[in-house]
PDB file of C-alpha atoms in Angstrom:
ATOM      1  CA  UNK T 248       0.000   0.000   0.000  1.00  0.00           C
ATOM      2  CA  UNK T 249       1.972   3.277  -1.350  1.00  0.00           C
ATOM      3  CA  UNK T 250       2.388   6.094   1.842  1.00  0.00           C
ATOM      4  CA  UNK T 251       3.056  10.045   0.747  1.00  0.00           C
ATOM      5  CA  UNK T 252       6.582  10.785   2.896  1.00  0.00           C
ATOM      6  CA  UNK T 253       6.671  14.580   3.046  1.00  0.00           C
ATOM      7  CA  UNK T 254       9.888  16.366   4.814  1.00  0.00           C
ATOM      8  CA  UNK T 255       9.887  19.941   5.415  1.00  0.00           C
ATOM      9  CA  UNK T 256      13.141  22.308   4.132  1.00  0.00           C
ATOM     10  CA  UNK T 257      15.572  23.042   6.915  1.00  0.00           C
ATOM     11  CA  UNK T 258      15.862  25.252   8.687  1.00  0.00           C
ATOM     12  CA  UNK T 259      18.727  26.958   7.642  1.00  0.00           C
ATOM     13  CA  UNK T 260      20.326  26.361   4.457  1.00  0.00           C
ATOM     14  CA  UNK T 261      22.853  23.762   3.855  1.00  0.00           C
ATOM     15  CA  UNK T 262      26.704  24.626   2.482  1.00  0.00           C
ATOM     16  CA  UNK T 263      26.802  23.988  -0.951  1.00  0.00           C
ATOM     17  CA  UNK T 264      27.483  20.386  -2.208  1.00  0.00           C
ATOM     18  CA  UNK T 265      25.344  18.962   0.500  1.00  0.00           C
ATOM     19  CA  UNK T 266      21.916  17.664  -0.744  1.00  0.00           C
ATOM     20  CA  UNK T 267      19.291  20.046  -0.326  1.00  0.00           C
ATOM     21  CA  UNK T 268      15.938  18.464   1.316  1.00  0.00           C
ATOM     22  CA  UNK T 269      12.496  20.203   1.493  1.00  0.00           C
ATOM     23  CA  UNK T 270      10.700  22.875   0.123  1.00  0.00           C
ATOM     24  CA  UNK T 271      12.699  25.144  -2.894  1.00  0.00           C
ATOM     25  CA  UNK T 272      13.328  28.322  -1.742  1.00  0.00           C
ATOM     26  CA  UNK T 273      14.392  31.623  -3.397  1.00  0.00           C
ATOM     27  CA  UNK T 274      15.917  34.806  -1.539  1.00  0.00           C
ATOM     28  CA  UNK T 275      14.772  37.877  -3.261  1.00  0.00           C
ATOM     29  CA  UNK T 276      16.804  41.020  -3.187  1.00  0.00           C
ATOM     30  CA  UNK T 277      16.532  43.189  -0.630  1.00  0.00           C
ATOM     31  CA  UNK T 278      14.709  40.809   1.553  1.00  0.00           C
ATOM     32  CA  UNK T 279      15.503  39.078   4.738  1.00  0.00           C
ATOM     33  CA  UNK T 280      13.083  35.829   4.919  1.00  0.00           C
ATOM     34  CA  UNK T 281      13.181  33.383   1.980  1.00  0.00           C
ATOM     35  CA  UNK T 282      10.369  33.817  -0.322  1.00  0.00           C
ATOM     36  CA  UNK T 283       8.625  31.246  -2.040  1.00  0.00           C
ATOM     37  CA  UNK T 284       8.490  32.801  -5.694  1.00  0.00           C
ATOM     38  CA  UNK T 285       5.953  30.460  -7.673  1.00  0.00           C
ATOM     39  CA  UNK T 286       4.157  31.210 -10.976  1.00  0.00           C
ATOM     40  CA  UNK T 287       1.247  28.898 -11.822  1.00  0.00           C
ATOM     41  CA  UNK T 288      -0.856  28.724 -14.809  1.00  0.00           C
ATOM     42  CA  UNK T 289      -4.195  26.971 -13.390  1.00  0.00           C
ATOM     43  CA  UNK T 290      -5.580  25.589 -16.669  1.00  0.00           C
ATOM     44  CA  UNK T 291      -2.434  23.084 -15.306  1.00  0.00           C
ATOM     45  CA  UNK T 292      -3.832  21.942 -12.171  1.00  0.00           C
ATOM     46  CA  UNK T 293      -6.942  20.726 -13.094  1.00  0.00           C
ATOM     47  CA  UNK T 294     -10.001  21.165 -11.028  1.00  0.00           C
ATOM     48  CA  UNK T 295      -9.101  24.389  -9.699  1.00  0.00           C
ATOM     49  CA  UNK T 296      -9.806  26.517 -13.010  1.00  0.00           C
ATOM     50  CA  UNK T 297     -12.966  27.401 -13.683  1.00  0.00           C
ATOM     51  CA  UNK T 298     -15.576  24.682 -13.483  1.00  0.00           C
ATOM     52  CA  UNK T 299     -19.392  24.992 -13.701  1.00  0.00           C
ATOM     53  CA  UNK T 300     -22.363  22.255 -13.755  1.00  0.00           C
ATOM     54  CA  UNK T 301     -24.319  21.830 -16.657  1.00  0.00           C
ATOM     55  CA  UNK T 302     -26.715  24.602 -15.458  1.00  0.00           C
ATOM     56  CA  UNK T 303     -23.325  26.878 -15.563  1.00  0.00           C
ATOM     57  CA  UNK T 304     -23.641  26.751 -11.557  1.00  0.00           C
ATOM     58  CA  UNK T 305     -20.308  26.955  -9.075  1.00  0.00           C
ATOM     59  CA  UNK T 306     -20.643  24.745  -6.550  1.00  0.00           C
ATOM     60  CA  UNK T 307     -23.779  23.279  -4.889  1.00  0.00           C
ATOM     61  CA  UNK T 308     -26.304  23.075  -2.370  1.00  0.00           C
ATOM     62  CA  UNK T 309     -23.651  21.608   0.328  1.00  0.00           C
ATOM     63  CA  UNK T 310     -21.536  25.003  -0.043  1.00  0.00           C
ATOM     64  CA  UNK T 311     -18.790  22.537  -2.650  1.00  0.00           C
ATOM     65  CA  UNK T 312     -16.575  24.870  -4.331  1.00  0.00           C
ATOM     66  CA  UNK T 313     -16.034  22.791  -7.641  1.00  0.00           C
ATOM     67  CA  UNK T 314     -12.983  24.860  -8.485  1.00  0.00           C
ATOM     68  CA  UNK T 315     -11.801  24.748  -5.361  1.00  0.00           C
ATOM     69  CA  UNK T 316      -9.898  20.861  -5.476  1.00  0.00           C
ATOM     70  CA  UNK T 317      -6.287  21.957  -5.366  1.00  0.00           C
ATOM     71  CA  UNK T 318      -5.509  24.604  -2.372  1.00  0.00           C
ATOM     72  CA  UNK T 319      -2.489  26.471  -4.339  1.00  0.00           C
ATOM     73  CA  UNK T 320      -3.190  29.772  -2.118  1.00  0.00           C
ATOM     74  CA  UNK T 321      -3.254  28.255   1.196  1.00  0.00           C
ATOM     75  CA  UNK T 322      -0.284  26.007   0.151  1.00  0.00           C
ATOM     76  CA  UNK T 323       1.988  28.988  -0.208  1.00  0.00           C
ATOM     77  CA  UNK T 324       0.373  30.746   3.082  1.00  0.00           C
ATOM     78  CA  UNK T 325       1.634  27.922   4.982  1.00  0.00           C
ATOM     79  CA  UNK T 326       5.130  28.060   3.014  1.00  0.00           C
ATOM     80  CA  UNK T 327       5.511  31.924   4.126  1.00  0.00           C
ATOM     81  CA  UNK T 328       6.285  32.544  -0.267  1.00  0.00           C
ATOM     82  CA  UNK T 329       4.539  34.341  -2.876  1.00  0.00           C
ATOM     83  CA  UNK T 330       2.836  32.847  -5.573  1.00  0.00           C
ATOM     84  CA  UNK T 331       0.528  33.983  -8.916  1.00  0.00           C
ATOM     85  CA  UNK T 332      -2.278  32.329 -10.244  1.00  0.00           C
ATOM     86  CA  UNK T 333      -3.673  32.908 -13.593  1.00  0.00           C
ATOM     87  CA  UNK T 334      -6.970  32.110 -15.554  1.00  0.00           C
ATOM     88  CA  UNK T 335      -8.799  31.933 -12.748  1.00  0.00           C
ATOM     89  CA  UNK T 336     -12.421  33.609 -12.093  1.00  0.00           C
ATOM     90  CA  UNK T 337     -12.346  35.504  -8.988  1.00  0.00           C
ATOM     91  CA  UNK T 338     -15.977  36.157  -8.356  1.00  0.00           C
ATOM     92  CA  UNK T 339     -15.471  32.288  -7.991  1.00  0.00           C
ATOM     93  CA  UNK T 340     -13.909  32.148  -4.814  1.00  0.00           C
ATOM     94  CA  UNK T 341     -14.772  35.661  -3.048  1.00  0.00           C
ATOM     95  CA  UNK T 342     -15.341  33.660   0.718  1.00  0.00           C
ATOM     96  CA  UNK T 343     -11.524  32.380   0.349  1.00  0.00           C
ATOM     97  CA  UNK T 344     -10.197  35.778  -1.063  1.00  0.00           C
ATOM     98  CA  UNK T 345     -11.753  37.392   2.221  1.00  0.00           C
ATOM     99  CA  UNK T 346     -10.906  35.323   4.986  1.00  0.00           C
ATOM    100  CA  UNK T 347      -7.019  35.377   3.762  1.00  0.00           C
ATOM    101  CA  UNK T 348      -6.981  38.919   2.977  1.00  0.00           C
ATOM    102  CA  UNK T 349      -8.375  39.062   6.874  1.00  0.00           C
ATOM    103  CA  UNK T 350      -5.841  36.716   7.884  1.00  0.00           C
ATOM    104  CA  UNK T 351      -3.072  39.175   6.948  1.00  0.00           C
ATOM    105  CA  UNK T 352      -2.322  37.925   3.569  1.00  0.00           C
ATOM    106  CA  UNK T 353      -1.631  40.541   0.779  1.00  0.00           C
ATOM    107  CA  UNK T 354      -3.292  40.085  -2.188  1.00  0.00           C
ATOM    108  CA  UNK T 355      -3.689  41.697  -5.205  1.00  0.00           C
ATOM    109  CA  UNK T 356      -6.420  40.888  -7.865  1.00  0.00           C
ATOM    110  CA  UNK T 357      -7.255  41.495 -11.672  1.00  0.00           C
ATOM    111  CA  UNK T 358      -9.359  40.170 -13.753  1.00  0.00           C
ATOM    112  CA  UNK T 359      -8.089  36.482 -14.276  1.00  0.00           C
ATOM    113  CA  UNK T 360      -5.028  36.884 -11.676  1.00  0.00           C
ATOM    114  CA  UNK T 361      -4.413  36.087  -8.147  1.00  0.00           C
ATOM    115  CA  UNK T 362      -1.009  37.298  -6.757  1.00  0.00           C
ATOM    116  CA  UNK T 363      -0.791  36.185  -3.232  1.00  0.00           C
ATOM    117  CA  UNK T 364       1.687  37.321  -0.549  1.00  0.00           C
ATOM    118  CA  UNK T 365       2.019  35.341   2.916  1.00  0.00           C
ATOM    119  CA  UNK T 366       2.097  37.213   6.201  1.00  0.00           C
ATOM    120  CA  UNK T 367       4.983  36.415   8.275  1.00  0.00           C
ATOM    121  CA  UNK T 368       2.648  35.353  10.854  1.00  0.00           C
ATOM    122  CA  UNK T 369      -1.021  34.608   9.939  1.00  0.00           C
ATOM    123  CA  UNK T 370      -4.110  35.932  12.014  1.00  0.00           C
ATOM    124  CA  UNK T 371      -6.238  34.125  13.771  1.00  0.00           C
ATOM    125  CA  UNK T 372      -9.703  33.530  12.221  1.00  0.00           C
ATOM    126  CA  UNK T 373     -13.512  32.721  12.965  1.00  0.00           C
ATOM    127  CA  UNK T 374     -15.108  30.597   9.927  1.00  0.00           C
ATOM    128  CA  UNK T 375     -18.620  29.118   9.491  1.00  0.00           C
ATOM    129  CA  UNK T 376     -19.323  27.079   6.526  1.00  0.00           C
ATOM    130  CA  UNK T 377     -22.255  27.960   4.103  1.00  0.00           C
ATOM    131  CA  UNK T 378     -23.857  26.457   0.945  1.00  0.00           C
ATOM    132  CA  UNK T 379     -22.900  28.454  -1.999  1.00  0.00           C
ATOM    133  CA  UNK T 380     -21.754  31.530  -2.550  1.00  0.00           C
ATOM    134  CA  UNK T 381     -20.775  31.145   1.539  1.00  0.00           C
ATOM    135  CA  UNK T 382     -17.787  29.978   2.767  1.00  0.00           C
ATOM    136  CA  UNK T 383     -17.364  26.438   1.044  1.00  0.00           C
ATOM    137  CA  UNK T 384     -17.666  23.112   3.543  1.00  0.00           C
ATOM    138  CA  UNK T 385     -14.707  21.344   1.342  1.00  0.00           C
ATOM    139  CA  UNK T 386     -12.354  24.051   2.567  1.00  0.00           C
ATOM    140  CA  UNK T 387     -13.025  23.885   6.500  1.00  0.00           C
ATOM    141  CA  UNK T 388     -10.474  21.338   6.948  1.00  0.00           C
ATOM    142  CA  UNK T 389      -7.562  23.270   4.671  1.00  0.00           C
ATOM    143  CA  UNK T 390      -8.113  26.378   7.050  1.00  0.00           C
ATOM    144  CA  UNK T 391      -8.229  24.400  10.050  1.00  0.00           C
ATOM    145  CA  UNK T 392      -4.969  23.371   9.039  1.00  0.00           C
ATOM    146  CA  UNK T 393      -3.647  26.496   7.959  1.00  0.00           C
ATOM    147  CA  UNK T 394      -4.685  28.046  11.208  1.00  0.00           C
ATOM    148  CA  UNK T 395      -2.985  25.363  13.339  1.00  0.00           C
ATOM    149  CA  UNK T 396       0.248  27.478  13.023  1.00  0.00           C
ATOM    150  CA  UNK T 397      -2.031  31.021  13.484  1.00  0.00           C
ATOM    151  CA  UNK T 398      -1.496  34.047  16.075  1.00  0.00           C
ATOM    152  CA  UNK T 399      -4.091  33.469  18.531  1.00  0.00           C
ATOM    153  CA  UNK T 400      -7.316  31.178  18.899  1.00  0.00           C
ATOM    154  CA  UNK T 401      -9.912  30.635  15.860  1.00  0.00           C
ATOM    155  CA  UNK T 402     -12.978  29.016  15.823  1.00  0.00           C
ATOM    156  CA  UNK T 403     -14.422  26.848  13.028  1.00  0.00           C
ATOM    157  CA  UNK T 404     -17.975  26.431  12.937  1.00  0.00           C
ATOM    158  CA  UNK T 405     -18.827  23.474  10.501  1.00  0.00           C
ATOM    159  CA  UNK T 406     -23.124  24.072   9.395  1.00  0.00           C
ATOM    160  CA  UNK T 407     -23.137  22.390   6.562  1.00  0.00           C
ATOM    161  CA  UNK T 408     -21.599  18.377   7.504  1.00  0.00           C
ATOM    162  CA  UNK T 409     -21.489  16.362  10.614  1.00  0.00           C
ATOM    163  CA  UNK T 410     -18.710  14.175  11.608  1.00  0.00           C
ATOM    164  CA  UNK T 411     -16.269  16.080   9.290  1.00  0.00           C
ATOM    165  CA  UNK T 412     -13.747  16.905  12.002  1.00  0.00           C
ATOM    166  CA  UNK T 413     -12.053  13.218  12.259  1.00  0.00           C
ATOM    167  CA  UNK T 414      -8.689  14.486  10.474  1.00  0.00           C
ATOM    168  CA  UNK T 415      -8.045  16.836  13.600  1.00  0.00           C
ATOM    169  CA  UNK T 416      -6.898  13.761  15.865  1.00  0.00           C
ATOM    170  CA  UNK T 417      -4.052  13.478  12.795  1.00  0.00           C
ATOM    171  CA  UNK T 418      -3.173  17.149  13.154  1.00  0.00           C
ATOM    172  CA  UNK T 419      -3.211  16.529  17.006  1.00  0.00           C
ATOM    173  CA  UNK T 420      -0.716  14.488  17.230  1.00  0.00           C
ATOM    174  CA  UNK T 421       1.357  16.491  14.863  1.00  0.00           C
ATOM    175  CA  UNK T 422       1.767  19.278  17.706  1.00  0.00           C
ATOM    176  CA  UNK T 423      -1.439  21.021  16.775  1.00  0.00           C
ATOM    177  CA  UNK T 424      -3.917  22.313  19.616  1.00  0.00           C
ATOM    178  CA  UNK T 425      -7.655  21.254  18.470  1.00  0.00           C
ATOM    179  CA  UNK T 426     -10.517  21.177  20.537  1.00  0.00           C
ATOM    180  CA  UNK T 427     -13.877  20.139  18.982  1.00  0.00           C
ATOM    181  CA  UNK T 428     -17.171  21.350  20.808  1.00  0.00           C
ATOM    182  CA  UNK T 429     -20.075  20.422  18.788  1.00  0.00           C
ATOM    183  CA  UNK T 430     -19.980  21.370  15.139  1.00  0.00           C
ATOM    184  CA  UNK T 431     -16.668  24.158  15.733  1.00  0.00           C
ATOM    185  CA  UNK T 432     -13.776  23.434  16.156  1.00  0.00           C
ATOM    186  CA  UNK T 433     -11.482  25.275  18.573  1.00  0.00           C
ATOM    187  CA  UNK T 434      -7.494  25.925  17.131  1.00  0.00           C
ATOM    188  CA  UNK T 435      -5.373  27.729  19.258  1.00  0.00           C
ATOM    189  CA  UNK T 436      -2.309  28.396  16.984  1.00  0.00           C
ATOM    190  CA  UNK T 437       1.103  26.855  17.789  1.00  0.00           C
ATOM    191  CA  UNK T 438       4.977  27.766  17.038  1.00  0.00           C
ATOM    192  CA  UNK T 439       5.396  24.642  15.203  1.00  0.00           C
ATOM    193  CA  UNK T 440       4.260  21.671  14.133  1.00  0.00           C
ATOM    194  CA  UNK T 441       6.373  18.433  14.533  1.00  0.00           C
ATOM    195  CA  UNK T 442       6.182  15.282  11.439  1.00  0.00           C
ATOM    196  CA  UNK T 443       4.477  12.217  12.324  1.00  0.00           C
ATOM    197  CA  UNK T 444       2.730   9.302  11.016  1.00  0.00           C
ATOM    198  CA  UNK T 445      -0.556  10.105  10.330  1.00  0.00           C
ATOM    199  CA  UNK T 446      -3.572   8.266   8.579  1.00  0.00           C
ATOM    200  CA  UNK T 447      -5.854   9.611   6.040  1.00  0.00           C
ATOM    201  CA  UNK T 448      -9.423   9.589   7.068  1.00  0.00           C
ATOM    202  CA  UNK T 449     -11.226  11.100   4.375  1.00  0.00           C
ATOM    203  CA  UNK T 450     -10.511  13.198   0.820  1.00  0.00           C
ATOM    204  CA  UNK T 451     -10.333  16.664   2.506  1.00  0.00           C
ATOM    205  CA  UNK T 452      -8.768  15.627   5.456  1.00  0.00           C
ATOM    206  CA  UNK T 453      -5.999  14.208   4.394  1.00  0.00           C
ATOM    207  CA  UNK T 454      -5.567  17.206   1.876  1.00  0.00           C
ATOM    208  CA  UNK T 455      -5.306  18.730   4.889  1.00  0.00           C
ATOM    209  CA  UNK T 456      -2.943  16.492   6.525  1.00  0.00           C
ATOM    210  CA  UNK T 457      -0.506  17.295   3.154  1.00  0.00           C
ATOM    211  CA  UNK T 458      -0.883  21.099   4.207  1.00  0.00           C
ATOM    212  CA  UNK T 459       0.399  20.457   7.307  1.00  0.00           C
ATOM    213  CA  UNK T 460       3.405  17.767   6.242  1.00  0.00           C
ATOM    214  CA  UNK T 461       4.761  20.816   4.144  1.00  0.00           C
ATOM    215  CA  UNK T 462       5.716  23.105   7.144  1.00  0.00           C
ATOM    216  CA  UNK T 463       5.433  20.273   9.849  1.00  0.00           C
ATOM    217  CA  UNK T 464       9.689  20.131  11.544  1.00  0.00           C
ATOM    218  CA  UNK T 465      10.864  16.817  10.381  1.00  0.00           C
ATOM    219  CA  UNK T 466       9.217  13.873   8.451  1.00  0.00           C
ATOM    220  CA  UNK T 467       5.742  13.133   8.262  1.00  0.00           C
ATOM    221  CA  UNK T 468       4.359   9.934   6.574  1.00  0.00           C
ATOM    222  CA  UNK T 469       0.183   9.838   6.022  1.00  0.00           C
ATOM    223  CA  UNK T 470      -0.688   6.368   5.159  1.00  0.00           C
ATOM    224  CA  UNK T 471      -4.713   5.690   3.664  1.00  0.00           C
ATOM    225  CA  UNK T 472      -3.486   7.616   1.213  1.00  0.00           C
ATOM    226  CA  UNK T 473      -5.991   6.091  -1.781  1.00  0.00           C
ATOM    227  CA  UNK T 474      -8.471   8.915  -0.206  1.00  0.00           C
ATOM    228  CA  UNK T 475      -6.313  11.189  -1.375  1.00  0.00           C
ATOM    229  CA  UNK T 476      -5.457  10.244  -4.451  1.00  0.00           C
ATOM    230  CA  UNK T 477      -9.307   9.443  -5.482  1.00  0.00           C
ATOM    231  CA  UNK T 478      -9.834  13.542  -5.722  1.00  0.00           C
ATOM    232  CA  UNK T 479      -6.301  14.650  -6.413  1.00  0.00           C
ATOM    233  CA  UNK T 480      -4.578  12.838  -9.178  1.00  0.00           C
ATOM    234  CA  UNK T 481      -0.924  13.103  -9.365  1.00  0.00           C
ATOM    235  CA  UNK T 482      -1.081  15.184  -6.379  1.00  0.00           C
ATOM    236  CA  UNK T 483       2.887  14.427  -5.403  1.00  0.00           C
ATOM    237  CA  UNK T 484       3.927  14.973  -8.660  1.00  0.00           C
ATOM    238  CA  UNK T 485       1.722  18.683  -8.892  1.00  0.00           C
ATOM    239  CA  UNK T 486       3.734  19.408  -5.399  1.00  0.00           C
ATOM    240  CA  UNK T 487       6.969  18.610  -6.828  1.00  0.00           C
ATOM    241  CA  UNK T 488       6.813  20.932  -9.176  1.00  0.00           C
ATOM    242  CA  UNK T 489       5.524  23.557  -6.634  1.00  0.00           C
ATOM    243  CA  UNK T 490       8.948  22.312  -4.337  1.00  0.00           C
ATOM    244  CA  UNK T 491       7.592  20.382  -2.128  1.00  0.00           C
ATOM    245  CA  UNK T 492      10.203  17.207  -1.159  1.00  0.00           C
ATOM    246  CA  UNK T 493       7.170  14.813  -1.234  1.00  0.00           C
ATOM    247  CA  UNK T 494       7.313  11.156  -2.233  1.00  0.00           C
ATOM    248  CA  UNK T 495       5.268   8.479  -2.898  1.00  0.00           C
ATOM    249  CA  UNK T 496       6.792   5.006  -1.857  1.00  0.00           C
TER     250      UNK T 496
END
C-alpha cells in the first residue's frame, strides 16, 4: 500500500554540495526571509480553473466549491512565499479571497489573476461554513490546518456536515492544539508543528494532513493515502513541481 513521505526544508540552508531536502526556496533582493516565488498557470492543475455544472452553476447546495480541489493559495500561506495564479475567475472564490486577505495575507487581484503574498505570521480567524456563494464546507479542513500554526485562537464552525472533524486527531498528534465542541472546532495556533505518522481519514482531510506535512519540523508519513489520491490525481507529482520534497513510496 503506497504512503506520501513529506519532509519539510531546513531550517537553515545547507553549504553547498550537500543535498538540499524540502521545500525550494528563493531569496529575493533586498529581503531578509526566503520567499517562495511560484508562478502557476491553473488551466495546469486541473479542477481548480474554472468549473461549472451543466446549469453553468459553481458549486452546490452543500456550499462545494467545484474549483476549489487543489488549495495552491493556502499552500503557499503555509510556506511563508509568494505565488501567482492565472486564468482563474475571482468572483469564484470571493469567501476564500476574504478570509485570507483578513488573515493578513496581501493580495492583489485582476481580472483572471491572483497574486498572493504570505504574512509572516497569519491571524487568527472565525469561519462558518455555508452552501454556496458562503464559505465552502470542502475548505473547513484546509483552514483548520492552515490556522494550526495562526497568532491566537480561531474558531471553526462546521453548518453544513457532521462528523467532518475526524482528520483533527491526525493534526493533534502532529503538535497542533484542536478542541472540537459540537460542530466548531477550537485551534489555538502553535509555534510549530512536529512530522508524524498520520492516517488519512477522508478526501479533505488528508488534503489537509498534506498542508500540514509541508511546514510540519521533520518527516511526516500519512498512510490511507488512496483517499487522497481518489480527488487529487498526481497530487505528489503537482507538489513537486511547486517544491515540495514529497514522495510516494
Amino acid at each position: 500500500v503506497p504512503v506520501l513521505i513529506i519532509r519539510r526544508r531546513p531550517e537553515k540552508a545547507e553549504t553547498e554540495g550537500k543535498r538540499k531536502t524540502g521545500l525550494v526556496l528563493t531569496r529575493l533582493a533586498g529581503r531578509k526571509r526566503n520567499l517562495w516565488c511560484l508562478r502557476s498557470n491553473v488551466d495546469a492543475q486541473p479542477g481548480f480553473n474554472d468549473q461549472t455544472d451543466e446549469e453553468g452553476n459553481h458549486g452546490d447546495r452543500t456550499g462545494n466549491h467545484k474549483h476549489l480541489k487543489k488549495p495552491l493559495l493556502e499552500i503557499v500561506v503555509l510556506g511563508d512565499g509568494n505565488i501567482i495564479i492565472e486564468n482563474t475567475n475571482i468572483n469564484h472564490i470571493t469567501p476564500i479571497i476574504s478570509k485570507l486577505e483578513e488573515a493578513n495575507c496581501k493580495l492583489k487581484l485582476e481580472k483572471d489573476k491572483i497574486e498572493l503574498k504570505a504574512p509572516k505570521k497569519l491571524k487568527a480567524l472565525e469561519i462558518r461554513t455555508m452552501p454556496y456563494p458562503g464559505f465552502p464546507t470542502d475548505m473547513q479542513s484546509i483552514f483548520v490546518s492552515m490556522l494550526t500554526i495562526a497568532k491566537g485562537t480561531s474558531i471553526i464552525v462546521e453548518n453544513i456536515f457532521e462528523s467532518r472533524y475526524k482528520f483533527t486527531q491526525e493534526l493533534i498528534r502532529m503538535g497542533a492544539k484542536i478542541t472540537i465542541e459540537g460542530k466548531s472546532a477550537i485551534v489555538k495556533g502553535t509555534r510549530k508543528l512536529y512530522g508524524a505518522n498520520v492516517n488519512a481519514t477522508d478526501l479533505r482531510g488528508g488534503a489537509a494532513l498534506v498542508l500540514a506535512g509541508i511546514v510540519a519540523k521533520g518527516e511526516t508519513t500519512i498512510e490511507n493515502i488512496e483517499y487522497i489520491l481518489r480527488g487529487y490525481e498526481n497530487l505528489n507529482k503537482k507538489l513537486e513541481n511547486l517544491g515540495v520534497n514529497i514522495k510516494m513510496v
